[in-house]
mmCIF file of C-alpha atoms and ligand atoms in Angstrom:
data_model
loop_
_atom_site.group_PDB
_atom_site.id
_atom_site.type_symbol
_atom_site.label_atom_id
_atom_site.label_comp_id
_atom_site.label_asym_id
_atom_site.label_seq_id
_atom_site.Cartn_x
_atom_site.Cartn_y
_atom_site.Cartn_z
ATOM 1 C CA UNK E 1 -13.712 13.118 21.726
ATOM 2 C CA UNK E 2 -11.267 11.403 19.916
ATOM 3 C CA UNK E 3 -8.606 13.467 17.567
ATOM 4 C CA UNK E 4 -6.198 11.047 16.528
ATOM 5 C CA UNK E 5 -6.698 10.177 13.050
ATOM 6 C CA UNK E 6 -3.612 8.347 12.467
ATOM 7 C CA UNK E 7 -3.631 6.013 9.738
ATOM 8 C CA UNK E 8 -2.791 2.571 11.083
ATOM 9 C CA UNK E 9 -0.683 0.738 8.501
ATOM 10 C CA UNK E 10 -0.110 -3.002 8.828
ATOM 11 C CA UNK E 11 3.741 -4.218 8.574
ATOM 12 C CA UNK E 12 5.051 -5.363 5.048
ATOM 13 C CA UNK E 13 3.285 -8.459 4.043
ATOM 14 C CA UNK E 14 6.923 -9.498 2.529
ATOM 15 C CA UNK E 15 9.205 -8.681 5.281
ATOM 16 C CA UNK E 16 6.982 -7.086 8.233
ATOM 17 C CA UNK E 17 8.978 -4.102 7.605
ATOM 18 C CA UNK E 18 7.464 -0.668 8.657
ATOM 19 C CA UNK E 19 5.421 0.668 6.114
ATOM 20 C CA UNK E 20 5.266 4.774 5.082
ATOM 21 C CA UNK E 21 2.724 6.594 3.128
ATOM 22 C CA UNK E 22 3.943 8.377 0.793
ATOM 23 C CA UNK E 23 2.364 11.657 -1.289
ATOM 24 C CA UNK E 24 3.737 12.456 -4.501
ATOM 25 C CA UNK E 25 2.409 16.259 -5.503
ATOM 26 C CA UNK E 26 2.990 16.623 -9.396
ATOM 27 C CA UNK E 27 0.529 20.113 -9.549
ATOM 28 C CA UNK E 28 -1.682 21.545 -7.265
ATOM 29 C CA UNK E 29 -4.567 19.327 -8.762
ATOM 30 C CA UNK E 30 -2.968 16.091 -9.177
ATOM 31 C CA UNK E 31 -1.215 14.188 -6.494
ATOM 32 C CA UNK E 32 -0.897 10.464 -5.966
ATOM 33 C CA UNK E 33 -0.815 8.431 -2.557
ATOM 34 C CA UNK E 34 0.808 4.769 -1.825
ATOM 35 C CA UNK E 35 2.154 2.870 0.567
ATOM 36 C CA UNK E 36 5.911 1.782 0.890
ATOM 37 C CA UNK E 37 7.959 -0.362 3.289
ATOM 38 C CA UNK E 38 11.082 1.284 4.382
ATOM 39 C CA UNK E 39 12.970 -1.951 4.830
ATOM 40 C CA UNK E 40 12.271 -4.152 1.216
ATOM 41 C CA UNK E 41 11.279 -1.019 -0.404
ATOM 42 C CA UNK E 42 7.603 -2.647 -1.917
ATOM 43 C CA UNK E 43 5.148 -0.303 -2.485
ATOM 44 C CA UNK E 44 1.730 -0.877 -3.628
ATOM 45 C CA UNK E 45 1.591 -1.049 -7.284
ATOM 46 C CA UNK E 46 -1.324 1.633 -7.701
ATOM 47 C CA UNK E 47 -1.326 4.922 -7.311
ATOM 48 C CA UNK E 48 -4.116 6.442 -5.213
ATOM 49 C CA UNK E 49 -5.903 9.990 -4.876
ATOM 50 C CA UNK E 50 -6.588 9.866 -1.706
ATOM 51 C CA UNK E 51 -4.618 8.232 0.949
ATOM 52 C CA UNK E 52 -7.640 6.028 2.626
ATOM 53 C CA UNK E 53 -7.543 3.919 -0.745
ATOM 54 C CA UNK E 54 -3.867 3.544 -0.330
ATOM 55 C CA UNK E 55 -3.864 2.656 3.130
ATOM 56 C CA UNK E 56 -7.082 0.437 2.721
ATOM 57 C CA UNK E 57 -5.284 -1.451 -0.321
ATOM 58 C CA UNK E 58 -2.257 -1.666 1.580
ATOM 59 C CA UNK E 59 -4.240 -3.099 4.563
ATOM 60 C CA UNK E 60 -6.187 -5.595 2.159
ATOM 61 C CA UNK E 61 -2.817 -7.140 0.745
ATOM 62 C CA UNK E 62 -1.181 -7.868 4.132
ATOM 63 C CA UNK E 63 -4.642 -9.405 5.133
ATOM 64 C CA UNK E 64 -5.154 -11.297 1.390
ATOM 65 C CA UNK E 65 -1.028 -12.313 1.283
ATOM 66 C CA UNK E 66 0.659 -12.911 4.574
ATOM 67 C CA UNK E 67 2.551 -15.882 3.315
ATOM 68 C CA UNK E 68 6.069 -15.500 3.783
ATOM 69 C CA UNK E 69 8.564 -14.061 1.200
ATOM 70 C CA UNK E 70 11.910 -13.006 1.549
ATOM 71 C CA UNK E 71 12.439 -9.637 0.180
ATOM 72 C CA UNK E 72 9.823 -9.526 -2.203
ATOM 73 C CA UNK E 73 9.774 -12.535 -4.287
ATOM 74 C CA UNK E 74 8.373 -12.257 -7.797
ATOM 75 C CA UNK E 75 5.878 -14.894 -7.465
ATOM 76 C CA UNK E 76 4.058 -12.413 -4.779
ATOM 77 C CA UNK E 77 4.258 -9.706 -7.096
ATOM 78 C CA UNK E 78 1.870 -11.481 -9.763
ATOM 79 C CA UNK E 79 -0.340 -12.101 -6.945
ATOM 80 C CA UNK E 80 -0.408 -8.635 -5.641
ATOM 81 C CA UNK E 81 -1.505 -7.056 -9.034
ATOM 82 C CA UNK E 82 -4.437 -9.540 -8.913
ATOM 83 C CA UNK E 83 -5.352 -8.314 -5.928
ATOM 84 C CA UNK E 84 -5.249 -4.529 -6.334
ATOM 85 C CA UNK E 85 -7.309 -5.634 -9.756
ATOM 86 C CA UNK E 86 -10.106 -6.682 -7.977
ATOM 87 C CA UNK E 87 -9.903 -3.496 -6.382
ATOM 88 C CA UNK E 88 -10.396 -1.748 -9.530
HETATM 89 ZN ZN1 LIG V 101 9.002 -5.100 3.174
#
């Protein structure tokens, strides 16, 4: 039997940076979940309530956007926020 439910989360699509999850608790109903590299500091631009979605979206992008960018380039952003609209 395997136990190890570790997330895997793919490297920054922007820098190939390690990317974090991160849990924001605002109440002990409401919390949100996203993804964040550590190095450029880009995070997906949706909030999630669970942290599968975040990790999935996160996932998604670095699969739908591996094209190189240094540091986060504006032009990827646009792109990004089309992507996690699909999603909606
Ligand atoms: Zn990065």
């Amino acid at each position: 039997m395997k136990v190890k439910t570790e997330h895997k989360l793919k490297p920054c699509p922007f820098c190939g940076g390690q990317a974090i999850t991160q849990e924001m608790h605002y109440s002990m109903l409401q919390s949100e979940n996203f993804v964040k590299c550590v190095n450029c500091g880009a995070e997906s631009s949706r909030y999630y309530d669970d942290m599968h979605s975040a990790i999935k979206a996160w996932n998604r992008r670095v699969n739908d956007n591996s094209r190189k960018c240094c540091i986060c380039g504006k032009h990827i952003n646009s792109q990004t926020d089309k992507i996690f609209e699909e999603r909606r």
